[in-house]
Coordinates of C-alpha atoms and ligand atoms in Angstrom, one line a residue:
M1 CA 93.7 69.4 69.2
A2 CA 92.2 65.9 69.1
A3 CA 93.4 63.2 71.5
I4 CA 96.5 61.7 69.9
G5 CA 99.3 59.3 70.4
S6 CA 103.0 60.4 70.8
P7 CA 105.1 61.4 67.8
E8 CA 108.1 59.1 67.0
L9 CA 109.7 61.5 64.5
L10 CA 109.7 65.2 63.8
I11 CA 109.9 66.4 60.2
V12 CA 111.2 70.0 60.0
L13 CA 110.4 72.3 57.1
G14 CA 111.8 75.7 56.7
G15 CA 109.9 78.9 57.6
D16 CA 109.4 79.5 54.0
A17 CA 107.9 76.1 53.2
T18 CA 104.9 76.4 51.1
S19 CA 101.4 75.1 52.1
A20 CA 101.7 72.7 49.1
E21 CA 104.9 71.3 50.4
I22 CA 103.4 70.8 53.9
D23 CA 100.2 69.2 52.6
H24 CA 102.4 66.8 50.4
V25 CA 104.2 65.5 53.5
V26 CA 101.1 65.2 55.4
A27 CA 99.3 63.3 52.6
R28 CA 102.2 60.9 52.2
L29 CA 102.2 60.2 55.9
E30 CA 98.5 59.7 56.0
E31 CA 98.7 57.4 52.9
A32 CA 101.0 55.3 54.9
G33 CA 98.6 55.0 57.9
V34 CA 100.7 57.7 60.0
D35 CA 99.1 60.5 61.8
A36 CA 100.6 63.9 61.4
R37 CA 100.5 67.0 63.8
V38 CA 101.5 70.2 62.2
T39 CA 102.8 73.1 64.1
R40 CA 103.6 76.2 62.0
G41 CA 106.1 78.6 63.3
R42 CA 108.0 81.7 62.2
E43 CA 111.2 79.9 61.8
A44 CA 110.1 76.5 60.9
T45 CA 107.1 74.2 60.5
V46 CA 107.3 71.0 62.4
I47 CA 105.3 67.9 61.6
G48 CA 105.1 65.3 64.3
A49 CA 104.7 61.9 62.8
I50 CA 102.6 59.6 65.1
G51 CA 102.9 56.0 64.1
D52 CA 104.9 52.8 64.0
R53 CA 108.7 53.6 64.1
E54 CA 109.5 50.9 61.7
L55 CA 106.9 51.8 59.1
L56 CA 108.1 55.4 59.3
A57 CA 111.7 54.2 58.6
T58 CA 110.5 52.9 55.2
L59 CA 109.3 56.4 54.1
P60 CA 111.8 58.6 52.2
L61 CA 110.9 61.6 54.4
E62 CA 114.2 63.5 53.7
G63 CA 113.5 63.5 50.1
Y64 CA 110.2 65.3 50.2
P65 CA 110.3 69.0 48.9
G66 CA 110.7 71.5 51.6
V67 CA 112.0 68.9 54.3
E68 CA 115.2 70.2 56.0
Q69 CA 115.5 67.6 58.8
V70 CA 114.0 64.4 60.2
L71 CA 114.6 63.9 63.9
P72 CA 113.9 60.9 66.0
I73 CA 112.4 61.8 69.4
L74 CA 114.6 60.3 72.1
K75 CA 113.4 62.0 75.2
P76 CA 110.5 60.5 77.2
Y77 CA 108.4 63.6 76.8
R78 CA 107.3 64.5 73.4
L79 CA 104.2 66.7 73.1
V80 CA 105.6 69.1 75.5
A81 CA 109.1 69.0 74.0
R82 CA 110.6 72.2 72.8
E83 CA 111.3 70.5 69.4
L84 CA 107.6 69.8 68.8
A85 CA 106.7 73.5 68.6
P86 CA 109.2 76.0 67.0
D87 CA 107.5 79.0 68.7
P88 CA 106.7 79.3 72.5
T89 CA 103.3 78.4 73.4
V90 CA 101.1 81.4 74.6
I91 CA 98.3 80.7 77.0
E92 CA 95.3 83.0 76.7
A93 CA 92.4 83.3 79.0
R94 CA 89.9 86.1 78.6
G95 CA 92.2 88.1 76.6
R96 CA 95.0 87.9 79.2
R97 CA 98.3 86.2 78.0
I98 CA 101.0 84.2 79.5
G99 CA 104.1 83.2 77.3
D100 CA 106.6 84.6 74.7
S101 CA 106.7 88.3 75.5
S102 CA 103.8 88.5 77.8
F103 CA 104.4 88.1 81.6
G104 CA 101.4 86.7 83.6
L105 CA 100.9 88.4 87.0
I106 CA 98.5 86.1 88.9
A107 CA 97.6 87.2 92.4
G108 CA 95.0 86.6 95.0
P109 CA 94.4 85.0 98.4
C110 CA 95.6 81.5 99.2
S111 CA 92.0 80.6 100.1
V112 CA 88.7 82.1 99.3
E113 CA 87.4 82.8 102.9
S114 CA 84.5 85.1 102.4
R115 CA 82.9 87.2 99.8
E116 CA 84.2 90.4 101.4
Q117 CA 87.9 89.2 101.6
T118 CA 87.7 87.9 98.0
L119 CA 86.1 90.9 96.5
A120 CA 88.5 93.3 98.3
T121 CA 91.5 91.4 97.2
A122 CA 90.2 91.1 93.5
R123 CA 89.9 94.8 93.4
A124 CA 93.2 95.5 94.8
V125 CA 95.0 93.3 92.4
A126 CA 93.1 94.5 89.4
D127 CA 93.9 98.1 90.3
A128 CA 97.6 97.2 90.6
G129 CA 97.7 95.6 87.2
A130 CA 97.4 91.9 87.9
T131 CA 96.3 89.8 84.9
M132 CA 94.5 87.0 86.8
L133 CA 92.9 86.3 90.1
R134 CA 93.9 83.3 92.1
G135 CA 92.0 81.8 95.0
G136 CA 91.7 78.3 96.4
A137 CA 88.1 76.9 96.9
F138 CA 89.3 73.5 97.7
K139 CA 92.5 73.4 99.7
P140 CA 95.1 70.7 100.1
R141 CA 96.1 71.1 103.7
T142 CA 98.7 69.1 105.5
S143 CA 96.5 68.9 108.5
P144 CA 92.9 67.5 108.2
Y145 CA 92.1 69.8 111.2
T146 CA 92.7 73.1 109.4
F147 CA 90.5 75.0 107.0
Q148 CA 89.8 72.9 104.0
G149 CA 88.3 75.7 101.8
L150 CA 84.8 76.8 101.1
G151 CA 84.3 74.5 98.2
L152 CA 81.5 75.2 95.8
E153 CA 80.5 78.4 97.6
A154 CA 84.0 79.7 96.9
L155 CA 83.4 79.1 93.2
E156 CA 80.3 81.2 93.3
I157 CA 82.4 84.1 95.0
L158 CA 85.1 83.8 92.4
R159 CA 82.5 84.2 89.6
E160 CA 81.3 87.2 91.3
A161 CA 84.9 88.7 91.6
R162 CA 85.4 87.9 87.9
E163 CA 82.2 89.6 86.9
E164 CA 83.3 92.7 88.8
T165 CA 86.8 93.0 87.8
G166 CA 86.9 91.1 84.5
L167 CA 90.1 89.2 85.8
P168 CA 90.3 85.5 84.7
I169 CA 90.0 83.0 87.6
V170 CA 92.7 80.5 88.5
T171 CA 91.5 77.9 91.1
E172 CA 92.7 74.4 92.1
L173 CA 91.0 71.2 91.2
M174 CA 91.8 68.4 93.7
D175 CA 89.1 65.8 93.3
P176 CA 87.9 64.3 90.1
R177 CA 84.3 64.3 91.5
H178 CA 84.6 68.3 91.2
V179 CA 85.7 68.4 87.6
E180 CA 82.6 69.7 86.2
E181 CA 82.1 72.6 88.8
V182 CA 85.7 73.6 88.8
V183 CA 86.2 73.5 85.1
E184 CA 82.9 75.4 84.4
T185 CA 84.1 78.2 86.8
A186 CA 87.9 78.2 86.3
D187 CA 89.4 80.1 83.4
V188 CA 92.6 78.3 84.4
I189 CA 92.6 75.0 86.3
Q190 CA 95.3 74.6 88.8
I191 CA 96.6 71.3 89.7
G192 CA 98.5 71.6 93.0
A193 CA 101.9 70.4 94.0
R194 CA 100.5 67.5 95.9
N195 CA 98.4 66.3 92.8
S196 CA 101.2 66.8 90.4
Q197 CA 101.6 63.2 89.7
N198 CA 97.9 62.3 90.2
F199 CA 97.7 60.7 86.8
L200 CA 94.1 60.2 86.8
L201 CA 93.5 63.8 87.6
L202 CA 95.9 64.9 85.0
S203 CA 94.2 62.9 82.3
E204 CA 90.9 64.3 83.4
V205 CA 92.1 67.9 82.9
G206 CA 93.6 66.7 79.7
R207 CA 90.1 66.3 78.4
A208 CA 88.9 69.7 79.7
E209 CA 88.6 72.7 77.5
K210 CA 90.5 75.1 79.8
P211 CA 94.1 75.8 80.3
V212 CA 95.8 74.0 83.1
L213 CA 98.4 75.5 85.5
L214 CA 100.4 72.5 86.6
K215 CA 102.5 72.8 89.7
R216 CA 105.8 70.9 90.2
G217 CA 105.5 68.2 92.9
L218 CA 107.3 68.8 96.2
S219 CA 109.7 66.1 95.3
S220 CA 109.4 66.0 91.5
S221 CA 112.3 66.2 89.2
V222 CA 112.1 68.5 86.2
E223 CA 111.6 65.4 84.0
E224 CA 108.7 64.1 86.2
L225 CA 107.1 67.6 85.9
L226 CA 107.3 67.4 82.1
M227 CA 105.9 63.8 82.1
A228 CA 103.1 65.0 84.3
A229 CA 102.5 67.7 81.6
E230 CA 102.7 65.1 79.0
Y231 CA 99.8 63.2 80.6
V232 CA 97.7 66.4 80.2
A233 CA 98.7 67.0 76.5
K234 CA 98.2 63.4 75.6
E235 CA 94.5 63.6 76.2
G236 CA 94.3 66.7 73.8
N237 CA 94.9 69.6 76.1
D238 CA 98.2 71.3 75.3
R239 CA 97.2 74.6 76.9
I240 CA 99.4 74.0 79.9
I241 CA 101.5 76.5 82.2
L242 CA 104.1 74.9 84.2
C243 CA 104.8 76.3 87.7
E244 CA 108.0 76.0 89.8
R245 CA 106.9 76.4 93.4
G246 CA 109.9 75.3 95.5
I247 CA 111.0 71.8 96.3
K248 CA 111.9 69.9 99.4
T249 CA 115.5 69.9 100.3
F250 CA 117.7 69.7 103.6
E251 CA 117.5 73.6 103.7
T252 CA 115.0 74.8 106.3
S253 CA 115.4 78.7 106.1
T254 CA 112.8 78.9 103.5
R255 CA 109.6 76.8 103.4
F256 CA 110.7 75.2 100.2
T257 CA 113.8 75.6 98.1
L258 CA 113.0 77.7 95.1
D259 CA 114.6 76.0 92.1
L260 CA 115.3 78.7 89.7
G261 CA 117.7 76.6 87.7
A262 CA 114.7 74.4 86.9
V263 CA 113.0 77.5 85.2
A264 CA 116.1 78.0 83.0
V265 CA 116.2 74.2 82.2
L266 CA 112.5 74.1 81.4
K267 CA 112.6 77.1 79.1
N268 CA 115.1 75.1 77.2
E269 CA 113.3 71.7 77.3
T270 CA 109.7 72.7 76.5
H271 CA 107.6 75.2 74.5
L272 CA 105.2 75.6 77.4
P273 CA 105.3 78.8 79.5
V274 CA 106.8 78.4 82.9
I275 CA 105.7 80.6 85.9
V276 CA 107.1 80.8 89.4
D277 CA 105.2 80.7 92.8
P278 CA 107.5 82.8 95.1
S279 CA 104.9 82.7 97.9
H280 CA 104.8 79.0 98.8
A281 CA 108.5 78.6 98.1
A282 CA 109.5 81.5 100.5
G283 CA 106.8 80.8 103.3
R284 CA 107.4 84.3 104.7
R285 CA 106.4 87.6 103.0
D286 CA 109.7 89.4 103.3
L287 CA 111.3 87.0 100.8
V288 CA 108.4 87.1 98.2
L289 CA 109.6 90.2 96.4
P290 CA 113.2 89.2 95.9
L291 CA 112.2 85.7 94.7
A292 CA 109.6 87.3 92.4
R293 CA 112.2 89.6 90.9
A294 CA 114.7 86.7 90.4
A295 CA 111.9 84.8 88.7
A296 CA 111.3 87.5 86.2
A297 CA 115.1 87.9 85.7
V298 CA 115.7 84.1 85.1
G299 CA 113.1 84.2 82.2
A300 CA 109.9 83.0 83.9
D301 CA 106.7 83.8 82.0
G302 CA 104.9 84.9 85.0
I303 CA 104.4 84.6 88.8
I304 CA 101.5 83.5 91.0
V305 CA 101.5 85.4 94.4
E306 CA 99.4 85.3 97.4
T307 CA 98.0 88.4 98.8
H308 CA 95.4 89.1 101.5
P309 CA 93.7 92.2 103.0
Q310 CA 94.6 91.0 106.5
P311 CA 97.2 88.4 106.3
E312 CA 97.4 87.9 110.2
E313 CA 93.7 86.8 110.0
A314 CA 94.1 84.5 107.1
L315 CA 92.8 81.0 107.4
S316 CA 95.7 79.5 105.5
D317 CA 99.3 80.6 104.6
G318 CA 99.0 84.0 106.5
P319 CA 102.8 84.3 107.0
Q320 CA 103.6 84.5 103.3
Q321 CA 100.7 86.6 102.1
I322 CA 101.4 90.2 101.1
P323 CA 98.9 92.7 102.5
T324 CA 96.8 93.9 99.6
S325 CA 97.6 97.5 100.6
E326 CA 101.3 96.6 99.7
F327 CA 100.5 94.7 96.4
A328 CA 100.6 97.7 94.0
A329 CA 104.1 98.6 95.2
F330 CA 105.1 94.9 94.9
A331 CA 103.7 94.7 91.3
A332 CA 105.6 97.9 90.4
E333 CA 109.0 96.4 91.5
V334 CA 108.3 93.1 89.6
T335 CA 107.2 95.1 86.5
A336 CA 110.5 96.9 86.4
I337 CA 112.4 93.6 86.0
V338 CA 109.8 92.4 83.5
S339 CA 110.5 95.5 81.3
L340 CA 114.3 95.0 81.6
M341 CA 113.6 91.4 80.2
G342 CA 111.8 92.9 77.1
K343 CA 108.4 91.7 78.2
E344 CA 105.1 93.2 79.1
I345 CA 102.5 92.4 81.7
G346 CA 100.1 90.2 79.8
Ligands
PEP401 C1 98.3 77.1 96.5 O1 98.6 77.5 95.4 O2 97.5 77.6 97.3 C2 98.9 75.7 96.9 C3 98.3 75.0 97.8 O3 100.1 75.6 96.2 P1 100.9 74.2 96.2 O4 100.1 73.2 95.6 O5 102.1 74.6 95.3 O6 101.5 73.9 97.6
MN402 MN1 98.7 78.9 99.8

């Protein structure tokens, strides 16, 4: 997808519209100096018309053969809006899928701490059926005095883990100065909660040729999350996975308050896949499984979970990491709910 502006109108044709009908609408729009973005789905074909609203109003769009509806876009988010794509977006990395009927099981340590710790975790999660390996190389820590990540050395270790297990790598990009290295290694680029509204970073990954896992900010509304995704999509990258990871509320019994209602809302509002991070929301390992099950049941397209061979020795987020020895049992419990929802681990 090339960099584009945002559509003002959606022109909806039936699922049985012919290529000639679609081409005809596109040709009329282009003649009038309006760009068209065509999304073909099973039920409908949607053409986003990108151009001046007043100029668009002069075109007899409703009268063109095959056109069923012409809808103005009223919401602030456009490219990520459900209306723009009739079918759910499926994100694929190295043959693993997230979205529609494919549930992503992303697992791995909070931080890449050593070669041994990362490879041991990668093997354990691969054996347990995980679909992607997570691991932080650059860590956004609240305290500047705590472990900040191994940086570039960690990227090298992640590449080795991928080579051995075949699992695609999900790792966080924090600093625009590391775009090249992180984008080269990552199969999915994570944007963390604290950078969720770092608009320069969002535009940067919008120009990358890799999918983006965008976490909800600690204090972001659903609309702010969707607008953050819009920043990425506007630059031409519409391979985005949204992630609910808990928000700040008055409640202190969990580390953050997991907003499962937001997952249900997002599934209505956007065609993008939505996953849940039960680990950071819970902050303690005994709650990770119930929250993960609930995520699958509410309709999430996947989860991202932290696991470590020896959580008590972890350099970050020890209390919430599941021991790798327990990960297979955890995965089996989540898979049971995934199956009930009519989905498969992707
Ligand atoms: C993480 O995934 O390790 C992380 C730091 O998550 P978040 O940005 O959601 O806090
Ligand atoms: Mn963490």
